[in-house]
CSV table of C-alpha atoms and ligand atoms in Angstrom, one decimal:
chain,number,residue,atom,x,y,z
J,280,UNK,CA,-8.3,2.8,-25.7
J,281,UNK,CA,-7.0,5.4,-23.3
J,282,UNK,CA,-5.2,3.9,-21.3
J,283,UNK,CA,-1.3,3.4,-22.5
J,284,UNK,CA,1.1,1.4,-20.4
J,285,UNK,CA,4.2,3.3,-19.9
J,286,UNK,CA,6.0,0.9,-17.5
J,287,UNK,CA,7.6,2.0,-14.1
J,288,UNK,CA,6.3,5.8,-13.5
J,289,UNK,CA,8.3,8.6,-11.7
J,290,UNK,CA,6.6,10.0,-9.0
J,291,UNK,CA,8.1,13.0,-7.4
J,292,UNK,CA,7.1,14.6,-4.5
J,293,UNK,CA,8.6,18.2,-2.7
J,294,UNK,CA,7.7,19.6,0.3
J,295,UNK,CA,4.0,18.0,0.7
J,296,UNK,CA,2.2,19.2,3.8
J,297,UNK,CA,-1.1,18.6,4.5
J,298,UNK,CA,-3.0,20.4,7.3
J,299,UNK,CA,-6.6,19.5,8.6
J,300,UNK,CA,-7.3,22.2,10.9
J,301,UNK,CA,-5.2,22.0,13.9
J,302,UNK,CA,-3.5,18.5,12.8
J,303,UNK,CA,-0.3,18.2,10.5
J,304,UNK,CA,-1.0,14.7,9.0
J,305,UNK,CA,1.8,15.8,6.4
J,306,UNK,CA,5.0,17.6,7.8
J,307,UNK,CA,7.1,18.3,5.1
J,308,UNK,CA,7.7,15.0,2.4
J,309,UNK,CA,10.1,14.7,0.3
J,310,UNK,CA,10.4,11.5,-2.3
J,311,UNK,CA,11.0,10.2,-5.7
J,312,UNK,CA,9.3,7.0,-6.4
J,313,UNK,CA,10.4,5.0,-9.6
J,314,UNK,CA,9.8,1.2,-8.2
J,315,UNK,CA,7.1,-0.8,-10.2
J,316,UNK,CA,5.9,-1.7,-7.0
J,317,UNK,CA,5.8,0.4,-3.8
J,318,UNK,CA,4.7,-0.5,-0.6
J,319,UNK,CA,3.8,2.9,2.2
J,320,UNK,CA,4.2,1.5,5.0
J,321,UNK,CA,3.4,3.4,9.4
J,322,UNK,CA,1.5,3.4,12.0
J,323,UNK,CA,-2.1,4.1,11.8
J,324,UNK,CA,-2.5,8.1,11.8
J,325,UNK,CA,1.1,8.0,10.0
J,326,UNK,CA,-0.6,10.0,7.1
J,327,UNK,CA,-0.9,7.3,4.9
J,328,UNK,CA,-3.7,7.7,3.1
J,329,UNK,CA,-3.5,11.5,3.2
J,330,UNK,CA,-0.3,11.1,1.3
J,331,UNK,CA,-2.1,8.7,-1.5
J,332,UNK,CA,-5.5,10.8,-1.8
J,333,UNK,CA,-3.3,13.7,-2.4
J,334,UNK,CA,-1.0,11.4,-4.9
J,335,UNK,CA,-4.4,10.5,-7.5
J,336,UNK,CA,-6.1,14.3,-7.3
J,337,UNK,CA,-8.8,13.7,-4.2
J,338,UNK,CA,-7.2,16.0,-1.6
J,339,UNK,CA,-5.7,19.4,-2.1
J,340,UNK,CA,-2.3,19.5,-0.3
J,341,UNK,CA,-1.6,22.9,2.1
J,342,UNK,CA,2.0,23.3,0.6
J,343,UNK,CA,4.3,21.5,-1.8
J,344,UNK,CA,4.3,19.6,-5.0
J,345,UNK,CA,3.6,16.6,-5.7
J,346,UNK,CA,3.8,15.4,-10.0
J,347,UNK,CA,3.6,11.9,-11.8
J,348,UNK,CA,5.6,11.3,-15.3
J,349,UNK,CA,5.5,15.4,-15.2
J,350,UNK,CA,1.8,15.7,-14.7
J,351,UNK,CA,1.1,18.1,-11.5
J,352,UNK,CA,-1.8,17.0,-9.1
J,353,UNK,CA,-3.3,20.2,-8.8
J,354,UNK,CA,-2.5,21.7,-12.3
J,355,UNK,CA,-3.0,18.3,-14.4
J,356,UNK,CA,-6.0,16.2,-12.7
J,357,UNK,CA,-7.5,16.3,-16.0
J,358,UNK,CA,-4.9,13.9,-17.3
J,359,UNK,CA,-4.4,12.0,-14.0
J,360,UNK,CA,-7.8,11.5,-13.2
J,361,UNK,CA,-8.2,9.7,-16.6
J,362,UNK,CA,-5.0,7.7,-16.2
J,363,UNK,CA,-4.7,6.4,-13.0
J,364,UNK,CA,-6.9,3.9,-10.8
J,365,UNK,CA,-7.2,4.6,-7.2
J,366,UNK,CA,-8.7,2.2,-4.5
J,367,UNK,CA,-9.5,4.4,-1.5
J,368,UNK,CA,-9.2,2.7,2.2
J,369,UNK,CA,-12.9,2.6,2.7
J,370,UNK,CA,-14.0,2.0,-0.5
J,371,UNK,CA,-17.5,-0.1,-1.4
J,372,UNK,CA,-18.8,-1.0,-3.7
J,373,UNK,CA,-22.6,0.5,-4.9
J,374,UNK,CA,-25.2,-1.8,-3.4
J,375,UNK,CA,-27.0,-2.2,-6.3
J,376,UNK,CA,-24.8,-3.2,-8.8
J,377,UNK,CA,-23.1,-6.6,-9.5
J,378,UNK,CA,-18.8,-6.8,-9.5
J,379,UNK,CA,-19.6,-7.0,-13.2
J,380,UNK,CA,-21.6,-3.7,-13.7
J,381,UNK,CA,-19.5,-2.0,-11.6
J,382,UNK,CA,-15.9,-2.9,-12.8
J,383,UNK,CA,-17.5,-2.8,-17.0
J,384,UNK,CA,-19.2,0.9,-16.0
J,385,UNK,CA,-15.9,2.1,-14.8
J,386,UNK,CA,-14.2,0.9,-17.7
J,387,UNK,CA,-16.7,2.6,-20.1
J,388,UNK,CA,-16.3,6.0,-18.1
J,389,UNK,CA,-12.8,5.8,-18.4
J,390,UNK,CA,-13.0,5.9,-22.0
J,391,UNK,CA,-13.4,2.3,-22.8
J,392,UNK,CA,-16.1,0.8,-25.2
J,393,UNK,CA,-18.4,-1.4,-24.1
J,394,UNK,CA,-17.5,-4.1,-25.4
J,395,UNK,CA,-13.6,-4.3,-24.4
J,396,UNK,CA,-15.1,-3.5,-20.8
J,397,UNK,CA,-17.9,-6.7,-20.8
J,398,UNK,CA,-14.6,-9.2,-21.7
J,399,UNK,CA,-11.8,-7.3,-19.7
J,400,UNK,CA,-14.4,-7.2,-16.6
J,401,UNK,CA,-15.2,-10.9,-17.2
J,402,UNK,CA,-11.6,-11.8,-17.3
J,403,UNK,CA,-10.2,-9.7,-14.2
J,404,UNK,CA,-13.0,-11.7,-12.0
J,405,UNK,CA,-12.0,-14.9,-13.2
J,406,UNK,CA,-8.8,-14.5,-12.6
J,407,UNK,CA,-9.9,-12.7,-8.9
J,408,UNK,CA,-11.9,-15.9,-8.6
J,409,UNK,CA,-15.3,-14.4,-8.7
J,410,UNK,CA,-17.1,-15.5,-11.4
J,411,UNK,CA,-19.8,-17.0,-9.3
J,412,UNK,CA,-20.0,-13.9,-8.1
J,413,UNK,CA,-19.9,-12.1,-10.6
J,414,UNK,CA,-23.8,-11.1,-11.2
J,415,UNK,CA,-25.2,-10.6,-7.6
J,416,UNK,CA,-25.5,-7.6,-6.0
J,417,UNK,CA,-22.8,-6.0,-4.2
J,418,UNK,CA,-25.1,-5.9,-0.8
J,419,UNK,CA,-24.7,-9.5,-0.9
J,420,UNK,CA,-21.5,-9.9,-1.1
J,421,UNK,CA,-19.0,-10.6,1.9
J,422,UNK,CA,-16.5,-7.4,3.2
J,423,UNK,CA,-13.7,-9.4,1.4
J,424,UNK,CA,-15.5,-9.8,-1.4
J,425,UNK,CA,-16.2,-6.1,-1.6
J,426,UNK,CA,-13.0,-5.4,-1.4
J,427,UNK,CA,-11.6,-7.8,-4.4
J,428,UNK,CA,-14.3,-5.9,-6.8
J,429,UNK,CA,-11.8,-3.2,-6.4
J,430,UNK,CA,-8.5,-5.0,-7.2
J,431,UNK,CA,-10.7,-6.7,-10.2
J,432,UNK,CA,-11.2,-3.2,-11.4
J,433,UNK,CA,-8.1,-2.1,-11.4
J,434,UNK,CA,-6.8,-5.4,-12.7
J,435,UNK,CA,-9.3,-4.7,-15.6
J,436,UNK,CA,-8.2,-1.5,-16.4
J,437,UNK,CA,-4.4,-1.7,-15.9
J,438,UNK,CA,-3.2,1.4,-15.3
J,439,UNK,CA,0.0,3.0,-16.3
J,440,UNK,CA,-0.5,4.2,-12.7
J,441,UNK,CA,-2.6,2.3,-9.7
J,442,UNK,CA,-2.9,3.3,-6.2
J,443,UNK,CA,-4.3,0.8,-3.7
J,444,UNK,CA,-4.6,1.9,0.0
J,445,UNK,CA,-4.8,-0.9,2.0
J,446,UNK,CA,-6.2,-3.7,-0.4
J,447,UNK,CA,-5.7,-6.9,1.8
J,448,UNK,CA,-7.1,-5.6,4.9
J,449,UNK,CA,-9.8,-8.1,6.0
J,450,UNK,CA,-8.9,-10.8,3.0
J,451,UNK,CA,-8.7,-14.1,3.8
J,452,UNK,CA,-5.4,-15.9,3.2
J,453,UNK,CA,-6.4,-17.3,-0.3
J,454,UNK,CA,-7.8,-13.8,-1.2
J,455,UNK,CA,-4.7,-12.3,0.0
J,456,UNK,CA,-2.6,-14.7,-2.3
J,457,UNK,CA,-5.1,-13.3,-5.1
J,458,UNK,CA,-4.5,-10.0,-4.7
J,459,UNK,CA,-0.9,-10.4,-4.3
J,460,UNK,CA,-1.1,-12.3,-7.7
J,461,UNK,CA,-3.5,-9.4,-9.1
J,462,UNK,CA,-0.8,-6.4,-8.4
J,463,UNK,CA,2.0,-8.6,-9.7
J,464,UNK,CA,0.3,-8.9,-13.2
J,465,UNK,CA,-0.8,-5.4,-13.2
J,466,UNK,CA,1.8,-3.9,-16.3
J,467,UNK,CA,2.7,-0.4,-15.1
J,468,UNK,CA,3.6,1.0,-11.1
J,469,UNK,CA,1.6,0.4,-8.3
J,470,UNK,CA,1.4,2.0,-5.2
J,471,UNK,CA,0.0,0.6,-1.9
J,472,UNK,CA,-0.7,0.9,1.6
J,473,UNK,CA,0.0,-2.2,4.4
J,474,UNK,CA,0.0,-3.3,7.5
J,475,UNK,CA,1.2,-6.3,6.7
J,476,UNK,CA,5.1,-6.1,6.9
J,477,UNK,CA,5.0,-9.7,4.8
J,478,UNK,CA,3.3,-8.3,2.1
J,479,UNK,CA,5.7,-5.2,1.7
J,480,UNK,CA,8.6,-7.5,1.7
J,481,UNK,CA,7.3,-10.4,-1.1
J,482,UNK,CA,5.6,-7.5,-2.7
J,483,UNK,CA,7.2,-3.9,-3.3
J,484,UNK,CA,10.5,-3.1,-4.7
J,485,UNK,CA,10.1,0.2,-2.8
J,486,UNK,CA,9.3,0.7,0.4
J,487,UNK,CA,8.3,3.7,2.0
J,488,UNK,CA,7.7,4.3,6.6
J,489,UNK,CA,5.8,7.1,6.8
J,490,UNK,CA,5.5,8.1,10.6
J,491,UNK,CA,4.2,11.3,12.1
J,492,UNK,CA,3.5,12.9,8.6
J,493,UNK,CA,7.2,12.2,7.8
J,494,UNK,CA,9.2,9.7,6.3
J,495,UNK,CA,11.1,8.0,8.4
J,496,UNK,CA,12.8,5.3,6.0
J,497,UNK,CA,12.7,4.4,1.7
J,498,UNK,CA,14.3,2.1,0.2
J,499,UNK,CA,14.2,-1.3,-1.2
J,500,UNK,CA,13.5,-3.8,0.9
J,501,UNK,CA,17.4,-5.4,0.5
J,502,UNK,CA,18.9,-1.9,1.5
J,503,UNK,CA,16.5,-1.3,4.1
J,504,UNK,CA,16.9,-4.6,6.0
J,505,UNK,CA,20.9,-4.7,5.1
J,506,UNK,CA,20.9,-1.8,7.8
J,507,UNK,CA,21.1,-4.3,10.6
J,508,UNK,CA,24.8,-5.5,9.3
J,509,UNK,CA,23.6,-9.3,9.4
J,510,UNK,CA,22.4,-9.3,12.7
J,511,UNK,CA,19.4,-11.2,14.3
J,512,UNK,CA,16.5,-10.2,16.5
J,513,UNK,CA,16.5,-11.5,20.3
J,514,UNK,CA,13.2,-11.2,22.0
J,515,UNK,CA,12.1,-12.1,25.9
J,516,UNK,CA,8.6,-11.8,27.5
J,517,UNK,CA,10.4,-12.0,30.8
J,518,UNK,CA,13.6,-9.8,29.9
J,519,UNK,CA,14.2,-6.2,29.3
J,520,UNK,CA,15.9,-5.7,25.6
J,521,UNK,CA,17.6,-2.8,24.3
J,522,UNK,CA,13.9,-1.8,23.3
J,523,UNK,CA,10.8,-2.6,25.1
J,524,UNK,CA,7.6,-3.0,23.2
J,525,UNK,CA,4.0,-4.2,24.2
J,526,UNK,CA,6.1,-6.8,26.8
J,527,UNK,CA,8.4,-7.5,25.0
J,528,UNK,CA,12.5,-7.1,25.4
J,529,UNK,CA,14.2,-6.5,22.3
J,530,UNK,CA,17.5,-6.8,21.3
J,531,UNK,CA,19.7,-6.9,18.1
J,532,UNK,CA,22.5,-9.0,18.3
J,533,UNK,CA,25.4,-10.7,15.7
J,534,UNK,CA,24.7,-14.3,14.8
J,535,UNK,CA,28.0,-15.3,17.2
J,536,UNK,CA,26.5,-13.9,20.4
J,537,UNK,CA,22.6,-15.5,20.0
J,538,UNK,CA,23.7,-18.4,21.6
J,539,UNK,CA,24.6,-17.2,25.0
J,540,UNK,CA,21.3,-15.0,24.6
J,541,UNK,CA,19.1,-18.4,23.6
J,542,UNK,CA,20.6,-20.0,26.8
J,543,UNK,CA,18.9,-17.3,28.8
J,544,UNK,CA,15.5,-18.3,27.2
J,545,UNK,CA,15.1,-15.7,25.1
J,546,UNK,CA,14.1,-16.6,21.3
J,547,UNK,CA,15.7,-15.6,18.3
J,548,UNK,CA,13.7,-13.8,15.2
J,549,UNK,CA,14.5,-13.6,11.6
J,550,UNK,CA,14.5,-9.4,10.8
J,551,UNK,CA,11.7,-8.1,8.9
J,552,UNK,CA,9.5,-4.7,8.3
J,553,UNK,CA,8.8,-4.5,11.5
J,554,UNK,CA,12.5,-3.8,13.2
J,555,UNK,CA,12.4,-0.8,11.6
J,556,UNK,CA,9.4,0.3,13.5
J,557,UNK,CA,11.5,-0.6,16.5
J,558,UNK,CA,14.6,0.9,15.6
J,559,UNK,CA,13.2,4.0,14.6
J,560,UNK,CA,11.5,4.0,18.2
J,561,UNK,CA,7.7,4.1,16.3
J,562,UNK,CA,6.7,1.5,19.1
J,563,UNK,CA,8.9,2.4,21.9
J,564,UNK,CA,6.9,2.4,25.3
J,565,UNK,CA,7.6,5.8,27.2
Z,123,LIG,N1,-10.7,14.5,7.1
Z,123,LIG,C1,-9.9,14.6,8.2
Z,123,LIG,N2,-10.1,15.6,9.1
Z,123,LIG,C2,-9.3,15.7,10.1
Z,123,LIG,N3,-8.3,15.0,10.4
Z,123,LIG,C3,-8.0,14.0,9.5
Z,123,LIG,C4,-8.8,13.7,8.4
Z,123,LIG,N4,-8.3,12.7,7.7
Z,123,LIG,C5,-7.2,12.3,8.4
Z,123,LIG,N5,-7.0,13.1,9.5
Z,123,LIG,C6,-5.9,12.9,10.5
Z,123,LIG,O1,-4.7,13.0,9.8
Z,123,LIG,C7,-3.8,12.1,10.3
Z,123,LIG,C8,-3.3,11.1,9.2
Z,123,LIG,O2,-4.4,10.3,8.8
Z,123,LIG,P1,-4.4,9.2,7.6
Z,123,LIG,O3,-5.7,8.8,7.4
Z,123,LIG,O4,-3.6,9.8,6.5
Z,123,LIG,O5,-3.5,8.1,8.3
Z,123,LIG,P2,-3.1,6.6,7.8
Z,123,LIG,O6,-1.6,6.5,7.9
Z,123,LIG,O7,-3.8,6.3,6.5
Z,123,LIG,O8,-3.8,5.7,9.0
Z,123,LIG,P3,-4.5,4.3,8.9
Z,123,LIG,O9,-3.3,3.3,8.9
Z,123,LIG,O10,-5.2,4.2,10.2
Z,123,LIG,O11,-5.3,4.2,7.7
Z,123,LIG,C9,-4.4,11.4,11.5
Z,123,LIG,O12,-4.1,12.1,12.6
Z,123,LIG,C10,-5.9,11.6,11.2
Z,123,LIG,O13,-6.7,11.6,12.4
Z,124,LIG,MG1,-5.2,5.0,5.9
């Protein structure tokens, strides 16, 4: 089997711009990634996905290096291309094929035999709860449904190295759990993409803001939130706040003083994700 589990892979990045035409969707990143688990999260535009098709060998960078456990992705996509699994954003599945021919197909052009691919297939779409649907066609399936072929793909193979841009977009809650529960059993790193600030919290032991084609924050989640010394988030529809976004008037304020600010009618908010957005005036208004 070619595939070898190597546990938490180094990822390290220098100087990565990327250029399309006129736009600078990369400015200049910088990072080391070593978490099993990352989460990128920004704004849409941030670069993103730019950063991850340039990460697993689809996109040529304009400048900089990027290499993973030592293997460069312009030099080495030999290697990486055979290693790693990557979910792209818009990824879909090919209309005439069932989740099972699919995922076993991928499996046996990765190197697999046949039949190690028919029982791991079978197994990662039990376990992504789609048995049933196992042998229809994807152009019957629902979007979400679509989606979780991928995860039960990359479930099936387990990569030493998966990249997943945006896998829960347009999952239902359940689904969401199952994916959740898919990248948790997956044995070496994984990188994804979210909106979801929840998700990046529960989920990655690295998280990464990527605004502007530059990061803004990385960290763990602990560090990363520990920035706000303790404090709690203050919020009015009918107040201005030390920051003022989509009608709302935010402030960040020690646990002593909420009181006096509750009073006033404004409502107090646990600190997630999504302060750092605020803080790092992503969502200011102008
Ligand atoms: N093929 C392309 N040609 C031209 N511009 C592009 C191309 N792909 C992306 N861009 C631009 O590069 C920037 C970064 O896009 P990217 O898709 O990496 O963002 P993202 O963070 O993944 O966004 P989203 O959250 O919406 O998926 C954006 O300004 C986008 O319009
Ligand atoms: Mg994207």
């Amino acid at each position: 089997m070619l595939n070898v589990i190597c546990g938490d892979s180094m990822i390290r990045i220098k100087g990565l711009k990327k250029d399309y035409g006129k736009v600078h969707a990369l400015k200049g990143i910088d990072l080391t990634l070593k978490g099993r688990i990352t989460a990128i999260i920004g704004r849409n535009g941030a670069g993103k996905t730019t950063l991850m098709r340039i990460l697993s060998t689809q996109l040529m960078p304009t400048e900089g290096t990027a290499e993973i456990d030592g293997h460069d992705v312009i030099k080495d996509t030999g290697w990486l291309r055979k290693t790693i699994v990557s979910i792209p954003q818009e990824a879909s599945p090919i209309s005439v094929l069932t989740p099972y021919e699919q995922i076993k197909l991928y499996l046996i052009a990765k190197g697999m035999d046949a039949r190690s691919a028919s029982e791991r297939t079978k197994r990662a779409l039990k376990v992504m709860s789609m048995s049933d649907a196992a042998n229809m066609p994807a152009d019957e399936l629902s979007g979400g449904m679509k989606r979780k072929v991928f995860v039960a793909m990359a479930l099936a193979y387990n990569s030493a190295i998966t990249f997943m841009d945006e896998p829960t977009t347009g999952l239902d809650p359940i689904s969401r759990l199952e994916v959740w529960s898919a990248i948790k059993k997956l044995n070496g790193s994984v990188i994804i993409t979210t909106h979801y600030m929840e998700e990046a919290q529960d989920l990655a032991d690295d998280v990464v803001m990527v605004e502007s084609g530059k990061v803004l924050e990385h960290g763990s989640v602990k560090d990363l939130l520990s920035k706000f010394n303790g404090k709690i988030r203050i919020e009015s529809t009918s107040r201005r706040g030390a920051y003022n976004v989509g009608g709302l008037g935010i402030s960040y304020v020690g646990v002593g003083k909420a009181d006096a600010y509750l009073k006033k009618g404004y409502t107090a908010r646990q600190i997630t994700l999504e302060d750092l957005f605020i803080v790092n005036g992503v969502y200011l208004e102008s």
